[in-house]
Amino acid sequence: MPELPEVEALAGYLRQRAVGRRVDRLEIAAISALKTYDPAPTAATGRTVTDARRHGKFLDVVLDGDLHVVIHLARAGWLHYREAFASTTPLRPGKGPVALRVRLDDGSGFDLTEAGTQKSLAVYLVTDPATVPGVARLGPDALAADLATFTERLRSRRGQVKGVLTDQTVLAGVGNAYSDEILHAAKLSPFALTNRLTDDQLATLHAATRRVLGDAVTRSVGQRAAELKGEKRSGLKVHARTGLPCPVCGDTVREVSFADSSLQYCPTCQTGGKPLADRRLSRLVR
Ligand SMILES: [Zn+2]
């Protein structure tokens, strides 16, 4: 799932490439992806792209006259910038992986695609991004929050730090992958309880959040955004590295599985060398 760094890189790429261009046509192939009906997609025609912004993990393509194409890429969605399209024929509903296409007046544009069968990519055409429910609920941006805000937000929610850090209403932008990396960098167990974290631990976690996200933004922007893949991140130390050595201490990266996700961590760096209980494995053993 694209998180703050990838969405930031996409917004940066669109600012460079699409701002100043006029929209020729906004085409919807996956009807279920468009969550709003007024204004209609035809309202985008003829408007100029004036900005591209990020709200947490949401991408906001701003058109003149206060029209916003707000995009949530969900788990398997991505934005592909095309220098040219092979055909001028409008997309046909229900065909292929492209959910939405925006054609610009220089012949370039972008496709939103979604892989897999679980379709959850969401597009909102709105005059005010704050009217998108997921955007309205967002907490302060995880990369922008200062230590006082960060501490206040983390302590506002009792629970396991992994869950609190990925709760978009607490802080916006961090998902499953970067929370694994942040907790590893902060040497904290993903199951540590937020109400028991000391001031020092929260300061370390805040610094780790800024560093991990900041480095990832730099790496993501450095790649050509058109080639950026949410799944193919570089520089990760524990996330999606189960069974591989921790680059910090050499211990084996372990995993805890849940119904539809998993987390990775290093026992030596994060849990005093003790493996965390994996409910799925415990069930098998029992
Ligand atoms: Zn380690």
mmCIF file of C-alpha atoms and ligand atoms in Angstrom:
data_model
loop_
_atom_site.group_PDB
_atom_site.id
_atom_site.type_symbol
_atom_site.label_atom_id
_atom_site.label_comp_id
_atom_site.label_asym_id
_atom_site.label_seq_id
_atom_site.Cartn_x
_atom_site.Cartn_y
_atom_site.Cartn_z
ATOM 1 C CA MET A 1 0.000 0.000 0.000
ATOM 2 C CA PRO A 2 1.398 3.393 -0.925
ATOM 3 C CA GLU A 3 2.118 5.390 2.219
ATOM 4 C CA LEU A 4 3.230 8.964 2.905
ATOM 5 C CA PRO A 5 6.611 8.762 1.069
ATOM 6 C CA GLU A 6 5.221 7.247 -2.121
ATOM 7 C CA VAL A 7 2.214 9.585 -2.256
ATOM 8 C CA GLU A 8 4.502 12.561 -1.579
ATOM 9 C CA ALA A 9 6.689 11.479 -4.514
ATOM 10 C CA LEU A 10 3.660 11.125 -6.788
ATOM 11 C CA ALA A 11 2.434 14.600 -5.799
ATOM 12 C CA GLY A 12 5.903 16.000 -6.485
ATOM 13 C CA TYR A 13 6.017 14.346 -9.883
ATOM 14 C CA LEU A 14 2.581 15.691 -10.813
ATOM 15 C CA ARG A 15 3.583 19.194 -9.699
ATOM 16 C CA GLN A 16 6.525 19.062 -12.110
ATOM 17 C CA ARG A 17 4.815 17.348 -14.984
ATOM 18 C CA ALA A 18 1.096 18.152 -14.930
ATOM 19 C CA VAL A 19 0.724 21.619 -13.384
ATOM 20 C CA GLY A 20 -0.178 24.161 -16.071
ATOM 21 C CA ARG A 21 -1.700 21.527 -18.364
ATOM 22 C CA ARG A 22 -5.388 21.532 -19.197
ATOM 23 C CA VAL A 23 -7.601 18.469 -18.698
ATOM 24 C CA ASP A 24 -9.000 17.182 -21.987
ATOM 25 C CA ARG A 25 -11.018 14.397 -20.443
ATOM 26 C CA LEU A 26 -11.450 12.478 -17.234
ATOM 27 C CA GLU A 27 -12.549 8.923 -18.000
ATOM 28 C CA ILE A 28 -13.898 6.444 -15.489
ATOM 29 C CA ALA A 29 -13.657 2.723 -16.236
ATOM 30 C CA ALA A 30 -14.275 1.372 -12.743
ATOM 31 C CA ILE A 31 -17.591 2.937 -11.812
ATOM 32 C CA SER A 32 -17.248 1.689 -8.228
ATOM 33 C CA ALA A 33 -14.004 3.677 -7.777
ATOM 34 C CA LEU A 34 -15.771 7.028 -8.142
ATOM 35 C CA LYS A 35 -17.343 7.786 -4.779
ATOM 36 C CA THR A 36 -19.026 11.067 -5.691
ATOM 37 C CA TYR A 37 -21.596 11.941 -8.375
ATOM 38 C CA ASP A 38 -21.761 15.716 -8.172
ATOM 39 C CA PRO A 39 -19.830 17.366 -9.779
ATOM 40 C CA ALA A 40 -19.826 14.927 -12.681
ATOM 41 C CA PRO A 41 -16.512 13.784 -14.252
ATOM 42 C CA THR A 42 -17.225 16.059 -17.231
ATOM 43 C CA ALA A 43 -16.773 19.037 -14.875
ATOM 44 C CA ALA A 44 -12.994 18.435 -15.083
ATOM 45 C CA THR A 45 -12.874 19.050 -18.829
ATOM 46 C CA GLY A 46 -11.105 22.270 -19.792
ATOM 47 C CA ARG A 47 -9.762 23.001 -16.332
ATOM 48 C CA THR A 48 -6.053 23.550 -15.690
ATOM 49 C CA VAL A 49 -4.076 21.521 -13.161
ATOM 50 C CA THR A 50 -2.880 24.079 -10.613
ATOM 51 C CA ASP A 51 -1.325 21.890 -7.897
ATOM 52 C CA ALA A 52 -0.864 18.390 -6.515
ATOM 53 C CA ARG A 53 -0.968 17.919 -2.771
ATOM 54 C CA ARG A 54 -0.916 15.163 -0.211
ATOM 55 C CA HIS A 55 -3.256 14.705 2.751
ATOM 56 C CA GLY A 56 -1.944 11.720 4.707
ATOM 57 C CA LYS A 57 -2.066 8.886 2.170
ATOM 58 C CA PHE A 58 -4.535 10.763 -0.065
ATOM 59 C CA LEU A 59 -3.379 12.430 -3.276
ATOM 60 C CA ASP A 60 -5.168 15.648 -4.251
ATOM 61 C CA VAL A 61 -4.941 16.859 -7.858
ATOM 62 C CA VAL A 62 -6.139 20.449 -7.812
ATOM 63 C CA LEU A 63 -7.868 21.954 -10.860
ATOM 64 C CA ASP A 64 -8.650 25.636 -11.331
ATOM 65 C CA GLY A 65 -12.007 26.825 -10.096
ATOM 66 C CA ASP A 66 -11.634 24.770 -6.920
ATOM 67 C CA LEU A 67 -12.180 21.292 -8.251
ATOM 68 C CA HIS A 68 -10.188 18.533 -6.559
ATOM 69 C CA VAL A 69 -9.596 14.994 -7.736
ATOM 70 C CA VAL A 70 -8.874 13.293 -4.416
ATOM 71 C CA ILE A 71 -7.415 9.811 -4.743
ATOM 72 C CA HIS A 72 -6.902 7.019 -2.221
ATOM 73 C CA LEU A 73 -4.783 4.316 -3.813
ATOM 74 C CA ALA A 74 -5.695 1.718 -1.160
ATOM 75 C CA ARG A 75 -3.748 -1.544 -1.128
ATOM 76 C CA ALA A 76 -3.068 -2.284 -4.745
ATOM 77 C CA GLY A 77 -3.678 0.990 -6.533
ATOM 78 C CA TRP A 78 -1.072 3.031 -8.369
ATOM 79 C CA LEU A 79 -0.713 6.098 -10.558
ATOM 80 C CA HIS A 80 1.091 5.714 -13.877
ATOM 81 C CA TYR A 81 2.082 8.830 -15.741
ATOM 82 C CA ARG A 82 1.938 8.392 -19.541
ATOM 83 C CA GLU A 83 3.793 10.640 -21.941
ATOM 84 C CA ALA A 84 1.250 9.562 -24.542
ATOM 85 C CA PHE A 85 -1.703 7.206 -24.785
ATOM 86 C CA ALA A 86 -1.821 4.514 -27.463
ATOM 87 C CA SER A 87 -5.430 5.287 -28.301
ATOM 88 C CA THR A 88 -7.803 8.218 -28.104
ATOM 89 C CA THR A 89 -10.765 5.865 -27.673
ATOM 90 C CA PRO A 90 -12.372 6.462 -24.279
ATOM 91 C CA LEU A 91 -11.961 3.727 -21.678
ATOM 92 C CA ARG A 92 -14.724 1.175 -21.589
ATOM 93 C CA PRO A 93 -16.225 0.438 -18.177
ATOM 94 C CA GLY A 94 -15.121 -2.822 -16.624
ATOM 95 C CA LYS A 95 -12.261 -3.577 -19.012
ATOM 96 C CA GLY A 96 -8.720 -4.018 -17.775
ATOM 97 C CA PRO A 97 -6.818 -2.770 -14.728
ATOM 98 C CA VAL A 98 -7.236 0.973 -15.421
ATOM 99 C CA ALA A 99 -9.843 2.489 -13.126
ATOM 100 C CA LEU A 100 -9.530 6.104 -14.194
ATOM 101 C CA ARG A 101 -7.678 8.014 -16.891
ATOM 102 C CA VAL A 102 -6.929 11.720 -17.041
ATOM 103 C CA ARG A 103 -5.916 13.001 -20.469
ATOM 104 C CA LEU A 104 -4.123 16.346 -20.614
ATOM 105 C CA ASP A 105 -3.890 18.818 -23.471
ATOM 106 C CA ASP A 106 -0.296 17.900 -24.423
ATOM 107 C CA GLY A 107 -1.285 14.274 -25.057
ATOM 108 C CA SER A 108 0.168 13.093 -21.731
ATOM 109 C CA GLY A 109 -1.793 12.191 -18.633
ATOM 110 C CA PHE A 110 -2.137 9.519 -16.013
ATOM 111 C CA ASP A 111 -3.884 6.261 -15.300
ATOM 112 C CA LEU A 112 -4.999 5.014 -11.922
ATOM 113 C CA THR A 113 -4.734 1.247 -11.882
ATOM 114 C CA GLU A 114 -5.669 -1.365 -9.343
ATOM 115 C CA ALA A 115 -4.340 -4.896 -9.256
ATOM 116 C CA GLY A 116 -6.156 -7.863 -7.764
ATOM 117 C CA THR A 117 -9.800 -8.608 -7.210
ATOM 118 C CA GLN A 118 -10.373 -6.641 -4.018
ATOM 119 C CA LYS A 119 -11.259 -3.258 -5.480
ATOM 120 C CA SER A 120 -10.893 -0.503 -2.944
ATOM 121 C CA LEU A 121 -9.240 2.337 -4.874
ATOM 122 C CA ALA A 122 -11.328 5.434 -4.283
ATOM 123 C CA VAL A 123 -11.661 8.688 -6.222
ATOM 124 C CA TYR A 124 -13.612 11.724 -5.061
ATOM 125 C CA LEU A 125 -14.416 14.700 -7.249
ATOM 126 C CA VAL A 126 -15.073 17.526 -4.795
ATOM 127 C CA THR A 127 -14.896 21.286 -4.411
ATOM 128 C CA ASP A 128 -13.418 20.941 -0.903
ATOM 129 C CA PRO A 129 -11.090 18.039 0.027
ATOM 130 C CA ALA A 130 -12.244 18.285 3.663
ATOM 131 C CA THR A 131 -15.610 16.896 2.561
ATOM 132 C CA VAL A 132 -13.942 13.534 1.809
ATOM 133 C CA PRO A 133 -14.661 11.501 4.973
ATOM 134 C CA GLY A 134 -11.182 9.885 5.122
ATOM 135 C CA VAL A 135 -9.506 13.283 4.750
ATOM 136 C CA ALA A 136 -11.749 14.963 7.330
ATOM 137 C CA ARG A 137 -10.761 12.367 9.928
ATOM 138 C CA LEU A 138 -6.991 12.672 9.428
ATOM 139 C CA GLY A 139 -4.812 13.556 12.389
ATOM 140 C CA PRO A 140 -1.754 15.823 12.012
ATOM 141 C CA ASP A 141 0.718 14.815 9.313
ATOM 142 C CA ALA A 142 3.236 12.283 10.632
ATOM 143 C CA LEU A 143 6.167 13.969 8.907
ATOM 144 C CA ALA A 144 5.218 17.503 9.958
ATOM 145 C CA ALA A 145 4.210 16.893 13.592
ATOM 146 C CA ASP A 146 6.570 18.428 16.148
ATOM 147 C CA LEU A 147 7.511 16.536 19.317
ATOM 148 C CA ALA A 148 4.778 18.104 21.463
ATOM 149 C CA THR A 149 2.060 17.293 18.921
ATOM 150 C CA PHE A 150 3.445 13.817 18.310
ATOM 151 C CA THR A 151 3.524 13.024 22.035
ATOM 152 C CA GLU A 152 0.037 14.398 22.606
ATOM 153 C CA ARG A 153 -1.377 12.387 19.689
ATOM 154 C CA LEU A 154 0.295 9.084 20.670
ATOM 155 C CA ARG A 155 -0.865 9.449 24.271
ATOM 156 C CA SER A 156 -4.408 10.327 23.191
ATOM 157 C CA ARG A 157 -4.954 6.698 22.227
ATOM 158 C CA ARG A 158 -4.245 3.749 24.486
ATOM 159 C CA GLY A 159 -3.158 0.664 22.662
ATOM 160 C CA GLN A 160 -0.297 -1.164 21.019
ATOM 161 C CA VAL A 161 2.040 1.356 19.453
ATOM 162 C CA LYS A 162 1.945 -0.371 16.039
ATOM 163 C CA GLY A 163 -1.829 0.067 15.861
ATOM 164 C CA VAL A 164 -1.817 3.627 17.189
ATOM 165 C CA LEU A 165 0.948 4.752 14.815
ATOM 166 C CA THR A 166 -0.996 3.444 11.791
ATOM 167 C CA ASP A 167 -4.326 4.926 12.936
ATOM 168 C CA GLN A 168 -4.854 7.769 10.450
ATOM 169 C CA THR A 169 -6.966 9.715 12.935
ATOM 170 C CA VAL A 170 -4.005 9.829 15.360
ATOM 171 C CA LEU A 171 -1.320 10.741 12.806
ATOM 172 C CA ALA A 172 -1.709 10.813 9.034
ATOM 173 C CA GLY A 173 0.486 8.996 6.548
ATOM 174 C CA VAL A 174 2.020 5.943 8.231
ATOM 175 C CA GLY A 175 0.890 2.457 7.238
ATOM 176 C CA ASN A 176 1.992 -1.102 7.793
ATOM 177 C CA ALA A 177 5.383 -0.914 6.076
ATOM 178 C CA TYR A 178 6.772 2.309 7.507
ATOM 179 C CA SER A 179 5.445 1.604 11.001
ATOM 180 C CA ASP A 180 7.572 -1.588 11.002
ATOM 181 C CA GLU A 181 10.581 0.490 9.938
ATOM 182 C CA ILE A 182 9.924 3.301 12.426
ATOM 183 C CA LEU A 183 9.518 0.904 15.372
ATOM 184 C CA HIS A 184 12.696 -0.918 14.375
ATOM 185 C CA ALA A 185 14.599 2.370 14.170
ATOM 186 C CA ALA A 186 13.207 3.394 17.587
ATOM 187 C CA LYS A 187 14.017 -0.060 19.053
ATOM 188 C CA LEU A 188 10.455 -0.454 20.292
ATOM 189 C CA SER A 189 8.271 -3.560 20.358
ATOM 190 C CA PRO A 190 5.249 -3.212 18.061
ATOM 191 C CA PHE A 191 3.150 -4.389 21.004
ATOM 192 C CA ALA A 192 4.460 -1.759 23.457
ATOM 193 C CA LEU A 193 1.527 0.085 25.030
ATOM 194 C CA THR A 194 1.325 3.792 24.286
ATOM 195 C CA ASN A 195 0.269 4.747 27.813
ATOM 196 C CA ARG A 196 3.452 3.141 29.179
ATOM 197 C CA LEU A 197 5.882 4.890 26.836
ATOM 198 C CA THR A 198 8.246 7.263 28.632
ATOM 199 C CA ASP A 199 9.021 10.789 27.447
ATOM 200 C CA ASP A 200 12.406 9.532 26.242
ATOM 201 C CA GLN A 201 10.840 6.669 24.290
ATOM 202 C CA LEU A 202 8.371 9.039 22.664
ATOM 203 C CA ALA A 203 11.176 11.454 21.756
ATOM 204 C CA THR A 204 13.103 8.560 20.189
ATOM 205 C CA LEU A 205 9.981 7.407 18.348
ATOM 206 C CA HIS A 206 9.321 10.923 17.081
ATOM 207 C CA ALA A 207 12.900 11.271 15.796
ATOM 208 C CA ALA A 208 12.698 7.807 14.171
ATOM 209 C CA THR A 209 9.412 8.740 12.473
ATOM 210 C CA ARG A 210 10.899 11.901 10.984
ATOM 211 C CA ARG A 211 14.093 10.152 9.894
ATOM 212 C CA VAL A 212 12.488 7.031 8.379
ATOM 213 C CA LEU A 213 9.783 8.975 6.518
ATOM 214 C CA GLY A 214 12.156 11.762 5.476
ATOM 215 C CA ASP A 215 14.705 9.288 4.084
ATOM 216 C CA ALA A 216 11.963 7.377 2.273
ATOM 217 C CA VAL A 217 10.621 10.575 0.693
ATOM 218 C CA THR A 218 14.132 11.413 -0.529
ATOM 219 C CA ARG A 219 14.564 7.927 -2.001
ATOM 220 C CA SER A 220 11.089 7.932 -3.565
ATOM 221 C CA VAL A 221 11.506 11.357 -5.143
ATOM 222 C CA GLY A 222 14.936 10.287 -6.423
ATOM 223 C CA GLN A 223 13.407 7.499 -8.430
ATOM 224 C CA ARG A 224 11.440 8.432 -11.491
ATOM 225 C CA ALA A 225 7.953 8.593 -10.093
ATOM 226 C CA ALA A 226 6.505 6.866 -13.119
ATOM 227 C CA GLU A 227 8.578 3.815 -12.194
ATOM 228 C CA LEU A 228 7.902 3.987 -8.485
ATOM 229 C CA LYS A 229 6.193 0.918 -7.216
ATOM 230 C CA GLY A 230 4.476 0.826 -3.886
ATOM 231 C CA GLU A 231 5.586 -2.787 -3.506
ATOM 232 C CA LYS A 232 9.173 -2.296 -4.574
ATOM 233 C CA ARG A 233 10.520 -0.040 -1.891
ATOM 234 C CA SER A 234 14.219 0.188 -1.301
ATOM 235 C CA GLY A 235 16.083 0.666 1.941
ATOM 236 C CA LEU A 236 13.710 -1.270 4.205
ATOM 237 C CA LYS A 237 15.367 -2.987 7.166
ATOM 238 C CA VAL A 238 12.637 -5.247 8.570
ATOM 239 C CA HIS A 239 9.394 -4.821 6.651
ATOM 240 C CA ALA A 240 8.754 -7.721 4.231
ATOM 241 C CA ARG A 241 12.135 -9.215 5.224
ATOM 242 C CA THR A 242 11.014 -12.183 7.341
ATOM 243 C CA GLY A 243 13.848 -14.702 7.728
ATOM 244 C CA LEU A 244 16.535 -12.321 6.483
ATOM 245 C CA PRO A 245 19.239 -10.879 8.751
ATOM 246 C CA CYS A 246 18.591 -7.553 10.476
ATOM 247 C CA PRO A 247 21.043 -5.101 8.868
ATOM 248 C CA VAL A 248 21.691 -3.521 12.270
ATOM 249 C CA CYS A 249 22.447 -6.546 14.490
ATOM 250 C CA GLY A 250 22.350 -9.641 12.267
ATOM 251 C CA ASP A 251 19.517 -11.360 14.147
ATOM 252 C CA THR A 252 16.804 -12.990 12.012
ATOM 253 C CA VAL A 253 13.836 -10.759 11.197
ATOM 254 C CA ARG A 254 10.620 -12.333 12.484
ATOM 255 C CA GLU A 255 6.967 -11.966 11.646
ATOM 256 C CA VAL A 256 3.619 -11.873 13.416
ATOM 257 C CA SER A 257 0.648 -12.718 11.193
ATOM 258 C CA PHE A 258 -2.879 -11.430 11.448
ATOM 259 C CA ALA A 259 -5.998 -12.268 9.447
ATOM 260 C CA ASP A 260 -5.128 -10.018 6.517
ATOM 261 C CA SER A 261 -1.739 -8.523 7.324
ATOM 262 C CA SER A 262 1.539 -9.209 9.058
ATOM 263 C CA LEU A 263 4.211 -7.241 10.831
ATOM 264 C CA GLN A 264 7.953 -7.757 10.860
ATOM 265 C CA TYR A 265 10.433 -6.938 13.612
ATOM 266 C CA CYS A 266 13.883 -7.781 14.928
ATOM 267 C CA PRO A 267 13.856 -9.507 18.351
ATOM 268 C CA THR A 268 17.356 -8.334 19.338
ATOM 269 C CA CYS A 269 16.730 -4.699 18.366
ATOM 270 C CA GLN A 270 13.148 -4.442 19.575
ATOM 271 C CA THR A 271 11.973 -7.023 22.098
ATOM 272 C CA GLY A 272 14.991 -7.879 24.251
ATOM 273 C CA GLY A 273 15.693 -10.937 22.099
ATOM 274 C CA LYS A 274 12.320 -12.538 22.828
ATOM 275 C CA PRO A 275 10.108 -13.560 19.897
ATOM 276 C CA LEU A 276 6.570 -12.194 20.033
ATOM 277 C CA ALA A 277 3.672 -14.639 20.140
ATOM 278 C CA ASP A 278 2.294 -15.303 16.693
ATOM 279 C CA ARG A 279 -1.368 -16.125 17.113
ATOM 280 C CA ARG A 280 -1.562 -17.964 13.834
ATOM 281 C CA LEU A 281 1.388 -20.198 14.751
ATOM 282 C CA SER A 282 0.155 -20.717 18.320
ATOM 283 C CA ARG A 283 -3.146 -21.897 16.953
ATOM 284 C CA LEU A 284 -1.394 -24.386 14.679
ATOM 285 C CA VAL A 285 0.740 -25.683 17.540
ATOM 286 C CA ARG A 286 -2.228 -26.087 19.841
HETATM 287 ZN ZN ZN B 1 18.335 -6.101 14.804
#
